[in-house]
Structure formats: C-alpha cells, structure tokens
Coordinates of C-alpha atoms in Angstrom, one line a residue:
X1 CA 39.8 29.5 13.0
X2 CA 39.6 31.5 9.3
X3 CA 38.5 29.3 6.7
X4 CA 39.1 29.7 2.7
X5 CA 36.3 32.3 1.6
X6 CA 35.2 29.0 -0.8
X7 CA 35.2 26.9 2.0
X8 CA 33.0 29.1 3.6
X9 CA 30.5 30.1 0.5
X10 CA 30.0 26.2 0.0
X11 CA 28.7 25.8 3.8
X12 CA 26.3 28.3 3.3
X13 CA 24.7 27.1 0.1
X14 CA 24.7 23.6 2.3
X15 CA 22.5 25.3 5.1
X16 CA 20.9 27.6 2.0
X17 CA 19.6 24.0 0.6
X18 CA 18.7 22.5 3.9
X19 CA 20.4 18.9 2.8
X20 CA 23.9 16.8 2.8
X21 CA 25.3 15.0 -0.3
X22 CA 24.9 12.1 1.8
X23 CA 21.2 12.6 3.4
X24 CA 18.5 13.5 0.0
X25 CA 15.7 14.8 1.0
X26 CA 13.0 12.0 0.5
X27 CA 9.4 12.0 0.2
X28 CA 6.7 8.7 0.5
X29 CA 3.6 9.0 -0.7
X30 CA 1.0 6.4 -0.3
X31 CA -2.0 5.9 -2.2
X32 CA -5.0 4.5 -0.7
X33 CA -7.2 1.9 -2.5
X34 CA -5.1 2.4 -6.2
X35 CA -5.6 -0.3 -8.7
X36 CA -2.2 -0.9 -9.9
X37 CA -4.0 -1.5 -13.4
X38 CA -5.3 2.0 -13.5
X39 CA -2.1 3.4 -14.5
X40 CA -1.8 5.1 -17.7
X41 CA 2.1 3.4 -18.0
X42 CA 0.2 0.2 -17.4
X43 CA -1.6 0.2 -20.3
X44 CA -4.5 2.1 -19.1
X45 CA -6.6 3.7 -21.9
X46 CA -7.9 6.9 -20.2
X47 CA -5.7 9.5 -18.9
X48 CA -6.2 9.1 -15.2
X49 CA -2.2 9.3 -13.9
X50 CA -0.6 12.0 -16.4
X51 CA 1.9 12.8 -13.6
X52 CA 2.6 9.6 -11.9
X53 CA 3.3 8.3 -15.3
X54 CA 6.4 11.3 -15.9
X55 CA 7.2 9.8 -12.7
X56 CA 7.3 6.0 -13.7
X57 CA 9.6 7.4 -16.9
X58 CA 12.2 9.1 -15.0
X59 CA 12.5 6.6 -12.6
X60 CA 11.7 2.6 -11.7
X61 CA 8.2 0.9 -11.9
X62 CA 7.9 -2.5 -9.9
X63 CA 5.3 -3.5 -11.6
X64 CA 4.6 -7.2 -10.0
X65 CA 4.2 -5.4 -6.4
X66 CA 1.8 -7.0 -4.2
X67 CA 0.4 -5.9 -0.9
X68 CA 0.2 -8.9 1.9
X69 CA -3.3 -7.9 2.5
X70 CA -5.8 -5.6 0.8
X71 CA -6.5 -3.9 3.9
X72 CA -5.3 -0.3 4.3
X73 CA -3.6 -0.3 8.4
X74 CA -1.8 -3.8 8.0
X75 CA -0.1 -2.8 4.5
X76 CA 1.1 0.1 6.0
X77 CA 2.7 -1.6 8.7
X78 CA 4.1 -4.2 6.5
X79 CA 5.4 -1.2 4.2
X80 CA 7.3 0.4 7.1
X81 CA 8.4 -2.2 9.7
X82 CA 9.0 -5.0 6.2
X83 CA 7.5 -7.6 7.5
X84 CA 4.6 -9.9 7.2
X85 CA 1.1 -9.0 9.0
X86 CA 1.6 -12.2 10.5
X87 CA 4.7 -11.0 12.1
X88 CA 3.7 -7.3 13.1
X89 CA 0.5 -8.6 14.4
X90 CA -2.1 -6.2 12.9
X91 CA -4.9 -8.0 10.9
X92 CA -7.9 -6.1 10.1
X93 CA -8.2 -2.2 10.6
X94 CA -11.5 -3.0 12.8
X95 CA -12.5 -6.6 13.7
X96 CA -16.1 -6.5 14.9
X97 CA -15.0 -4.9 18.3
X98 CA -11.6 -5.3 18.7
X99 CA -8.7 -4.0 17.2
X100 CA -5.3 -5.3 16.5
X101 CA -1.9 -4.0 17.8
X102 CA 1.6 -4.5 16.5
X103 CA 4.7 -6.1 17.7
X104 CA 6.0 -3.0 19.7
X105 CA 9.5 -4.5 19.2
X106 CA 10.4 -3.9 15.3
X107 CA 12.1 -1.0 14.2
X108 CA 10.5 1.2 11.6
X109 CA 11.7 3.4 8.6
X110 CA 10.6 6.6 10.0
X111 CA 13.1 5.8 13.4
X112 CA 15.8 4.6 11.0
X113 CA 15.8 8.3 9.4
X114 CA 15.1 10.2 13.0
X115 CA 18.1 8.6 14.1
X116 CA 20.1 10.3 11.0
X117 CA 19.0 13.4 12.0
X118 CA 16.4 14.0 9.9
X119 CA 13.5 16.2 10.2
X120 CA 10.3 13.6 10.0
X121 CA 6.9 14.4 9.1
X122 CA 3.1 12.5 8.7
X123 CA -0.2 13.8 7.4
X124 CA -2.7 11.2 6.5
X125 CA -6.1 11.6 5.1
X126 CA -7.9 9.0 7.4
X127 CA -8.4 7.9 10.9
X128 CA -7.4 4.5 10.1
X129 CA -3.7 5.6 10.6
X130 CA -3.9 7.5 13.8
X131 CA -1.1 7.7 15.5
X132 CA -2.4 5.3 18.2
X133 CA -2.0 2.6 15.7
X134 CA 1.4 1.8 15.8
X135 CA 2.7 4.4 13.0
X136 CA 3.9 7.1 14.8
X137 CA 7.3 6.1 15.9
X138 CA 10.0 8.3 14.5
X139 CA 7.9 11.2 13.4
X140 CA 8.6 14.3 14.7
X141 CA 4.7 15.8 13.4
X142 CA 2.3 13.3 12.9
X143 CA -0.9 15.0 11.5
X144 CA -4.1 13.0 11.5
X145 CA -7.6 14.1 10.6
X146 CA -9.9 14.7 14.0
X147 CA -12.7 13.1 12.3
X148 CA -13.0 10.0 10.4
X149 CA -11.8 11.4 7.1
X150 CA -10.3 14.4 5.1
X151 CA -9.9 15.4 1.3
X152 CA -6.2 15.1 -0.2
X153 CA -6.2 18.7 -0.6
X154 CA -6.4 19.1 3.1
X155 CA -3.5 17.1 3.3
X156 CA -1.2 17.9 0.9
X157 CA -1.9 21.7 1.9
X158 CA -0.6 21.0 5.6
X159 CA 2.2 18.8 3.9
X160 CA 3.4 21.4 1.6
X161 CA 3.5 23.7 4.1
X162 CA 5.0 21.9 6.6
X163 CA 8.3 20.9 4.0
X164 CA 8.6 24.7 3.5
X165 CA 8.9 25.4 7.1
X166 CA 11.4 23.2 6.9
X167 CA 14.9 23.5 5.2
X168 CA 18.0 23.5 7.7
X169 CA 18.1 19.4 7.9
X170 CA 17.3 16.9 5.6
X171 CA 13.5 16.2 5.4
X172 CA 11.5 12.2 5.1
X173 CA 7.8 13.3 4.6
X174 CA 5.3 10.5 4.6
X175 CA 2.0 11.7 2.6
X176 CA -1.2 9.5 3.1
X177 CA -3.8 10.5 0.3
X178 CA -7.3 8.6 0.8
X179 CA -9.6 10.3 -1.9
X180 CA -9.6 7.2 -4.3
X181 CA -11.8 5.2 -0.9
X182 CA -15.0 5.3 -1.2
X183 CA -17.6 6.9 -1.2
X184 CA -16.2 8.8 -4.3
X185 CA -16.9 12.4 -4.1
X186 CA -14.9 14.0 -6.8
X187 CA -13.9 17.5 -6.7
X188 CA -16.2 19.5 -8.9
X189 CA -13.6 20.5 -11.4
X190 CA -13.4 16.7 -12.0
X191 CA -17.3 16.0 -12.8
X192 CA -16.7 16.2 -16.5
X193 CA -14.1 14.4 -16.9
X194 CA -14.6 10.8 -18.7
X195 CA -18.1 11.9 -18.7
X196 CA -20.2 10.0 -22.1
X197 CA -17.2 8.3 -23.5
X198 CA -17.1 4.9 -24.9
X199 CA -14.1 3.7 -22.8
X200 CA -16.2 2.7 -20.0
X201 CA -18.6 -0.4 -21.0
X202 CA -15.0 -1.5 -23.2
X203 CA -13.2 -1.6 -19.6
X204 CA -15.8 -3.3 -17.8
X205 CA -16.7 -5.9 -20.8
X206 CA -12.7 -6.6 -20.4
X207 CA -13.4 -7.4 -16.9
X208 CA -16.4 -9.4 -17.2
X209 CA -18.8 -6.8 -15.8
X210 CA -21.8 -5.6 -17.1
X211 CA -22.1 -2.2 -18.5
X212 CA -25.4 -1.0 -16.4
X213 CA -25.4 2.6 -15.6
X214 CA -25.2 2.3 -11.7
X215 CA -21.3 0.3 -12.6
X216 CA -20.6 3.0 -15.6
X217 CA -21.1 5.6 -13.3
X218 CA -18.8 4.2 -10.0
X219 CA -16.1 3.4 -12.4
X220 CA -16.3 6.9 -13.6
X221 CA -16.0 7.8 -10.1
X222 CA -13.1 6.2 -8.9
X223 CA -11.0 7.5 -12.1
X224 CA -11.4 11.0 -11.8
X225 CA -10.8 10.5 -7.9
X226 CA -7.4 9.2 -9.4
X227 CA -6.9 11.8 -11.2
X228 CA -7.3 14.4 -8.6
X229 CA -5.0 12.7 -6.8
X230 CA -2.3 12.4 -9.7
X231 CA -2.6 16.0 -9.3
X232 CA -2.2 16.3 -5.9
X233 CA 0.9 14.0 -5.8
X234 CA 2.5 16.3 -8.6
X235 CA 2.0 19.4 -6.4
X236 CA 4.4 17.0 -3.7
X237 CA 7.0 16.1 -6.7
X238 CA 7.2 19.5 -7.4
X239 CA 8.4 20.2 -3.9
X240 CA 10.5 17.7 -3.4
X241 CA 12.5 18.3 -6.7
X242 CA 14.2 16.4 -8.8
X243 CA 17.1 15.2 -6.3
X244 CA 14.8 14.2 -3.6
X245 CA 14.3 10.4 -3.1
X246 CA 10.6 10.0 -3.8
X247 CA 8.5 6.5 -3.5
X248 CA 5.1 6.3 -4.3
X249 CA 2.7 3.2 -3.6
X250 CA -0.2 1.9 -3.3
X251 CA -1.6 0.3 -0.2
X252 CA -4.1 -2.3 -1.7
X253 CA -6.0 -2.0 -5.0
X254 CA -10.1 -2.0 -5.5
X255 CA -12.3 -4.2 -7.0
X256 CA -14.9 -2.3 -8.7
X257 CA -17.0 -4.7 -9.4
X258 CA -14.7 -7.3 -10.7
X259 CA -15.5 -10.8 -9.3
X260 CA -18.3 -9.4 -7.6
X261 CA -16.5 -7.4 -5.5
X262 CA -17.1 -3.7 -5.1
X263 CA -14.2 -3.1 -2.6
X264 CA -11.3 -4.9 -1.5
X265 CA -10.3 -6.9 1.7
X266 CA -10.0 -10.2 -0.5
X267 CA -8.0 -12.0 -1.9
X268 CA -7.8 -11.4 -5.8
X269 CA -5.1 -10.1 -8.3
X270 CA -6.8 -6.5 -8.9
X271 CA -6.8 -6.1 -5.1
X272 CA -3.6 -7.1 -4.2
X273 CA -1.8 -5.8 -6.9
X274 CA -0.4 -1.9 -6.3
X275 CA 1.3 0.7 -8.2
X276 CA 5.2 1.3 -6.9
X277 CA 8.1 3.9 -8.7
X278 CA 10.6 4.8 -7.2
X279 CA 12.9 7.8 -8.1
X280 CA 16.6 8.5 -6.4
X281 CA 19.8 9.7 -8.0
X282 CA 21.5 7.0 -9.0
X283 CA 18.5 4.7 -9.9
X284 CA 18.0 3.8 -14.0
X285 CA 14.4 4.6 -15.4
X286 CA 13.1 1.3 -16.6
X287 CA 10.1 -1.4 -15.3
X288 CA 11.5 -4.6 -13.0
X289 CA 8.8 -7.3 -13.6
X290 CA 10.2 -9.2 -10.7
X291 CA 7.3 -10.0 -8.0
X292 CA 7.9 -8.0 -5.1
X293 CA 5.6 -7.1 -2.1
X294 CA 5.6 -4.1 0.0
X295 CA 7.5 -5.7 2.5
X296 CA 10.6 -5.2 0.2
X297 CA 10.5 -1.5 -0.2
X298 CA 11.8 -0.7 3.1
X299 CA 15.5 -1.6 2.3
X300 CA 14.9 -0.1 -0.9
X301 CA 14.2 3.2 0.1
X302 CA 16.6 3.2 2.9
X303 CA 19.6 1.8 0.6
X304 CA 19.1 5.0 -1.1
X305 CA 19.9 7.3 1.4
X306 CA 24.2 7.0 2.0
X307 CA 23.5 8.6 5.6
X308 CA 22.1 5.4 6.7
X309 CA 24.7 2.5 6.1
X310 CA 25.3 2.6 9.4
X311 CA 22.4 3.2 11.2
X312 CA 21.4 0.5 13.7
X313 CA 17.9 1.0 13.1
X314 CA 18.0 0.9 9.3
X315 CA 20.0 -2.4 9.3
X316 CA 17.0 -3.6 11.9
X317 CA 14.8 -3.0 9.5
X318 CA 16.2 -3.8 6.4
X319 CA 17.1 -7.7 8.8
X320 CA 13.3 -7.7 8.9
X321 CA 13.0 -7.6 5.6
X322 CA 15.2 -10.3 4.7
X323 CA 14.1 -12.2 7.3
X324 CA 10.5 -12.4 5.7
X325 CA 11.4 -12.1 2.8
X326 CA 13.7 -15.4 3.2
X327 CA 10.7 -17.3 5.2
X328 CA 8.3 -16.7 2.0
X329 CA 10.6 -17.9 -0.3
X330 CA 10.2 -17.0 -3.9
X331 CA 5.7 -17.3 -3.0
X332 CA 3.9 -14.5 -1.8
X333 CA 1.3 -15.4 1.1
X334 CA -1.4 -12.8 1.1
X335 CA -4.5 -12.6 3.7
X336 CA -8.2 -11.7 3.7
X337 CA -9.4 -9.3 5.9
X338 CA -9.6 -10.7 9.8
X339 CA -13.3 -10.0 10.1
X340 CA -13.3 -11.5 13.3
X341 CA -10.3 -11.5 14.6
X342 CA -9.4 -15.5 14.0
X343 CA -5.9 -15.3 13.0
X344 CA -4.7 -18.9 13.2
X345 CA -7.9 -20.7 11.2
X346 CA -6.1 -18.7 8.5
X347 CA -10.1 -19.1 7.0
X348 CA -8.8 -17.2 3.7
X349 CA -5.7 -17.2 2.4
X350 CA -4.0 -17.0 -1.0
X351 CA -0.2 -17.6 -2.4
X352 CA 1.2 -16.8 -5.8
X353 CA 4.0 -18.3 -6.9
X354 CA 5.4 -18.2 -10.4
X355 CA 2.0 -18.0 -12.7
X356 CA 0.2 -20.0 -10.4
X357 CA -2.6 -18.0 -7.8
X358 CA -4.4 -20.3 -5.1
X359 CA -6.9 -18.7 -2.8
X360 CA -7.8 -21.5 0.0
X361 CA -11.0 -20.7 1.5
X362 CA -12.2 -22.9 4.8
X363 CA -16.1 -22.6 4.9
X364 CA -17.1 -21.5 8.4
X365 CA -19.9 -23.9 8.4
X366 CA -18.3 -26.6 7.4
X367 CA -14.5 -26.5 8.5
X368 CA -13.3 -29.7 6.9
X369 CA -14.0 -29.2 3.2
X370 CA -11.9 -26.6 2.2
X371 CA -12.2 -24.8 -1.5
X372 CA -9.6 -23.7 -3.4
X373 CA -9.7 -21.3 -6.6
X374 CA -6.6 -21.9 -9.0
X375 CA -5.6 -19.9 -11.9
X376 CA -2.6 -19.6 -14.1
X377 CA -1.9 -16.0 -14.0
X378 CA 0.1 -15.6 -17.4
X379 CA -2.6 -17.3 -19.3
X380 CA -5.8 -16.1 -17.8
X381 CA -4.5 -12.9 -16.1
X382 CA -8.7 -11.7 -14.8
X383 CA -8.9 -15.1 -12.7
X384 CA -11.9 -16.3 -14.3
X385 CA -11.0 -19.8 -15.5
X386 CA -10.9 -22.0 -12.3
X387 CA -7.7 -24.8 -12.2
X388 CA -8.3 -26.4 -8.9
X389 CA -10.6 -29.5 -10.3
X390 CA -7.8 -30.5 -13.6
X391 CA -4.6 -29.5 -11.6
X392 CA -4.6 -31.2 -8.2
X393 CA -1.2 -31.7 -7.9
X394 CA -0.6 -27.9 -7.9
X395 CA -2.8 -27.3 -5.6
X396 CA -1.5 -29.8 -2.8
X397 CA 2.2 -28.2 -3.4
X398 CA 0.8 -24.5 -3.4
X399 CA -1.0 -25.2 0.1
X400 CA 1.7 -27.0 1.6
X401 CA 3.9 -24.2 1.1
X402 CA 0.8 -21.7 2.2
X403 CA 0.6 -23.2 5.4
X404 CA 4.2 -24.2 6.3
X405 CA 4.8 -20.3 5.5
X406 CA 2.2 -18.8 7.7
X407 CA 2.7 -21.2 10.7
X408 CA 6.8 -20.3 10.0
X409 CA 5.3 -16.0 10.5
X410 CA 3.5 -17.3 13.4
X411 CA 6.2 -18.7 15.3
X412 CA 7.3 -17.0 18.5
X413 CA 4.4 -14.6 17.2
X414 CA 1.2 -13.7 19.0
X415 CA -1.6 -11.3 17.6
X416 CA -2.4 -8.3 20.1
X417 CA -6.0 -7.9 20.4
X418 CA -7.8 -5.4 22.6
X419 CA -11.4 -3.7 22.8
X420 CA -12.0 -1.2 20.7
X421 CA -12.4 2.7 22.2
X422 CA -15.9 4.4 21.5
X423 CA -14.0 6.6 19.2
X424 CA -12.1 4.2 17.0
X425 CA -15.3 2.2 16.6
X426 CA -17.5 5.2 15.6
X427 CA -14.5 6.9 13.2
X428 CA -13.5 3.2 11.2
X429 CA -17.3 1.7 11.1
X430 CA -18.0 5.2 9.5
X431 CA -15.0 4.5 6.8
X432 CA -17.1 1.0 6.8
X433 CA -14.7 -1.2 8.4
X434 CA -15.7 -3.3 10.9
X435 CA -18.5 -6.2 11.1
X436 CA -18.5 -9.6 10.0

C-alpha cells in the first residue's frame, strides 16, 4: 500500500516524538514530608519553591488538599488506588513489628496506563515504598534504593535517564523525592542559603514557637532541603516539556516544631495539609480553594489523558474514587499514625468539615473519657484556640459523622497485618518509623 508522502512524513514525526494526540506523556512527582505552607505561591516569604511556583502559574493549585494520614506508605496508596487507608488496608509504614498490607483487589493508576500501552516507570528515594509494599503493580521499572535511603539527585539522575531511553510510546513516570525527611542534610551548595536572616524567628513567632537557635537552625534546614528539591523537580519539568501532563504533590506535611511536634504522623492542619498543581493541555491556570484529599487526584490525572476513557482499569479506579469520596461526604476523616497496629479503637482520629477541625483522641489508659480538640479553621487557622468546652454541640455532630464514616470504610474491610522481615525492620526503624 503507497501512502501520500504527507501522510507518511506525519507518522514519522509521531514515532520521532514518541507520543499520540490522544496519550500525553505524563509525569507524577511526589514530595515527601512538604509543608503545603512552604510554598512561595502560598504566601511563603523566603524563596524556597522558585520553580514549583512557575509551575502553580501555568497551571492549577488545589490549595485545600489534604492527605488521609500524615504517614508517607498509606498516602501513597490512597494517592494511587483513591481510596481511603481504611479501605486499602495500609496504616502505619512500620507498626512495632508488623507491617500492613493492602487490599490486593483495587486497581491502580500505574495499571490503568500499562493497559494503554504506556511505557511505566518508578524511582523512589526511600525504602518505605519498595516494591514489596503494594506499589509496584503496573510499572514496567520500579527502581528502589538498596538501602534505607538515597538523595534526590540519585533519583532524578536514574529518572532522567530512564525518560530519555525512552521515546517510541507514550511515557507515565512516577518520581519519589525524599530529601525534605529528616535528618536534613542539605547539599553543600545549599549551606548559605537563608543563613543570618531575620525571616526565621518572624516565621516561627507566627507559629507560636520559640526562636532558640537549635529551632532557627532545623527550620533553616528543612527550607533549603526544599529548595534543592524545587531544583530537582525543575530538572523533571524540563524533560517532560510543556505538553506533558505533570502532577506534583505532597505526601504529608511536617511539623517543625509547631504544636510541639517536630515531625508528622498526627493529626494537625500543617501536617495534613500538602502542596498539589496540576498541569495538562487543556487545564486553566488559576487556584481551586475547594477541599480535596489525595484520594481525588487519581480521576484527575487519568481524566486528562483521552487514551483512557475507556480503559477498564481507569474507570475501576476512578469508581474507587467516587465511591470514597461519596462515603466521606463533604468531611474529610484523617488518621494518626497506627503505632501499634489497632485499627478499629480508631484511638486518634480527626475530621474537618467546613471551618470546623475535631481531633478525637481516646486515652489508652483510660478508654472511656475521650478528648477532643476543636478549632474553627477560618478564624484561628494555627489551631491554637481550643472550641471543644463552649461548642459542644459541634463536637457531638462532628464525631458522629467521624465514626459513622470510618465504620462505613471498614465495612466488608479487614486490615492485613503480618510480621515484619529482618530487612524491612532494620531499613524503616532506621528512617525512624516504627515503635510505640
């Protein structure tokens, strides 16, 4: 068969460009332990994301995203299979000596693009996400560090390289970046920066913290491990180009101090709350204040992609979505960190709702006199002015919905728990997860 010389010119820019009009490259990266507050488009005053805020302008910051639990393996899974920990079954990333497994059954959003056809990719930064985990359905490559832990550049090195191997099919690249964890070790080039400037003890003083040297010095930390990553995620946008699908989000936030907390695994705003912008052809630049959780980004990155309308698996996933997403209703139900595996004491729970935040904590010693924090979150947007005592009524309607919701999740569910190997015990207590 002869086809037109223009006909044939056209399919060999298409296997030139490696792509379909229909099937965008797309690239996810996720940012481990990022304060959603720490953005520079957030109204952060130091310069810490210069490229992820170019990002946010040319495309769309949900900036009310929450993760179901500050705890890096569960948000992931929550983030890829959309649903609620509750439902996939993973609570803690270590829980003393056990560790959780999820629901085999639910289709992820690396399958739904393996079944398009599409060249699929992993590199995380931390053994946390090991394939053994649960995450490595759909991926073609799934590259994990052989210790605990490795630096972003590692990472995005292998990544890059990887994405230029490949350009004869469509590409979804999942990039894990872990340098904003702690311990912070900056990169050296990094040391100076927000070194001796005022901003600090202003920030902190904002968040009720003192302004000693020891908490000057970790927030210092923690930004310019931020900004190393910024620059490491603008290495992967310049990759992917400007027609690639790119979403970038955080898995949990940090405390740093606030509330007393100098990591995360709890329940407040700062550590729930995560950074999310999204950029496809098609989508208008702007900010959506509307809450949303990871759990939602699944059928928002897949609707973006015309190849999948009708893929099976991307209309499983996108079901599990809405199926959540319909059971939490317009609240969001977030969960600490399973310390010891006790998932239906639901000893720490919190659920926001319009401006209203209630954390409902059981005290192990005594079971029957439950606390409650309650704060208004458009008035008193730290947490630091507790509503439980003057607003009972609130309360009681907040924790009815809190429990009806988690025992609707647990329905038909049941937590997979098994003994931890040597090696995932010795790699995650060395990230510090684990204990009680």
């Amino acid at each position: 068969m002869r086809l037109h010389p223009l006909v044939l010119g056209l399919l060999a820019l298409g296997a030139g460009c490696g792509r379909r009009a229909d099937a965008p490259d797309v690239l996810l990266v996720t940012l481990d332990t990022f304060r959603a507050d720490h953005l520079g488009v957030a109204g952060y005053p130091r310069a810490t994301t210069p490229r992820l805020d170019a990002l946010a302008a040319s495309g769309l910051r949900l900036e009310a995203c929450r993760a179901p639990m500050s705890t890096t393996l569960p948000s992931h899974l929550s983030l890829f299979t959309g649903t609620h920990p509750l439902r996939h079954g993973v609570l803690a990333n270590l829980s003393g000596d056990r560790v959780f497994e999820r629901d085999p059954s639910l289709a992820t959003v690396p399958e739904a693009f393996a079944g398009a056809g599409y060249a699929t990719a992993a590199f995380v930064s931390a053994f946390v996400l090991r394939p053994e985990a649960g995450l490595d359905a759909g991926f073609t490559r799934y590259d994990a560090p052989e210790g605990a832990q490795r630096s972003g550049r590692e990472t995005v090195d292998r990544a890059l390289a990887w994405w230029s191997r490949h350009q004869g099919a469509p590409r979804f690249l999942w990039v894990h970046l872990f340098d904003p964890h702690l311990p912070h070790e900056p990169p050296a080039e990094t040391q100076v920066q927000f070194q001796g400037d005022q901003q600090a003890p202003e920030i902190l003083a904002a968040r009720g913290i003192p302004a000693r040297p020891e908490l000057i010095a970790h927030l210092n930390g923690y930004d310019r491990e931020l900004l190393h990553t910024d620059a490491l995620v603008g290495e992967l946008l310049d990759a992917a180009g400007r027609q690639a699908v790119v979403l970038v989000v955080g898995d949990h936030g940090e405390g740093l101090w606030q509330h007393g907390w100098e990591a995360h695994g709890y329940l407040w705003d700062e550590q729930l709350r995560v950074p999310a912008l999204l950029r496809a052809p098609g989508v208008a630049p702007g900010c959506d204040p509307t809450p949303c959780a990871l759990m939602d980004l699944a059928p928002r990155l897949l609707s973006q992609v015309p190849a999948l309308a009708r893929s099976p698996v991307a209309r499983a996933v996108t079901g599990q979505s809405q199926r959540t997403r319909v059971t939490l209703g317009a609240g969001h139900l977030a969960l600490a960190t399973a310390e010891r595996a006790q998932v239906h004491a639901l000893e720490r729970a919190g659920w926001c709702e319009g401006p209203w935040s209630l954390i409902r904590r059981v005290p192990r010693s005594t079971p029957d006199a439950v606390e409650y924090d309650l704060f208004h979150l458009d008035e008193d947007p730290g947490q630091e002015r507790n509503r439980a005592a003057t607003e009972p009524a609130v309360v009681r309607r907040l924790e009815e919905r809190l429990l009806r919701t988690a025992a609707d999740l647990l329905t038909g569910t049941e937590p997979r728990v098994r003994a931890a190997t040597g090696e995932e015990r010795a790699h995650l207590e060395a990230l510090g997860y684990g204990g009680d």
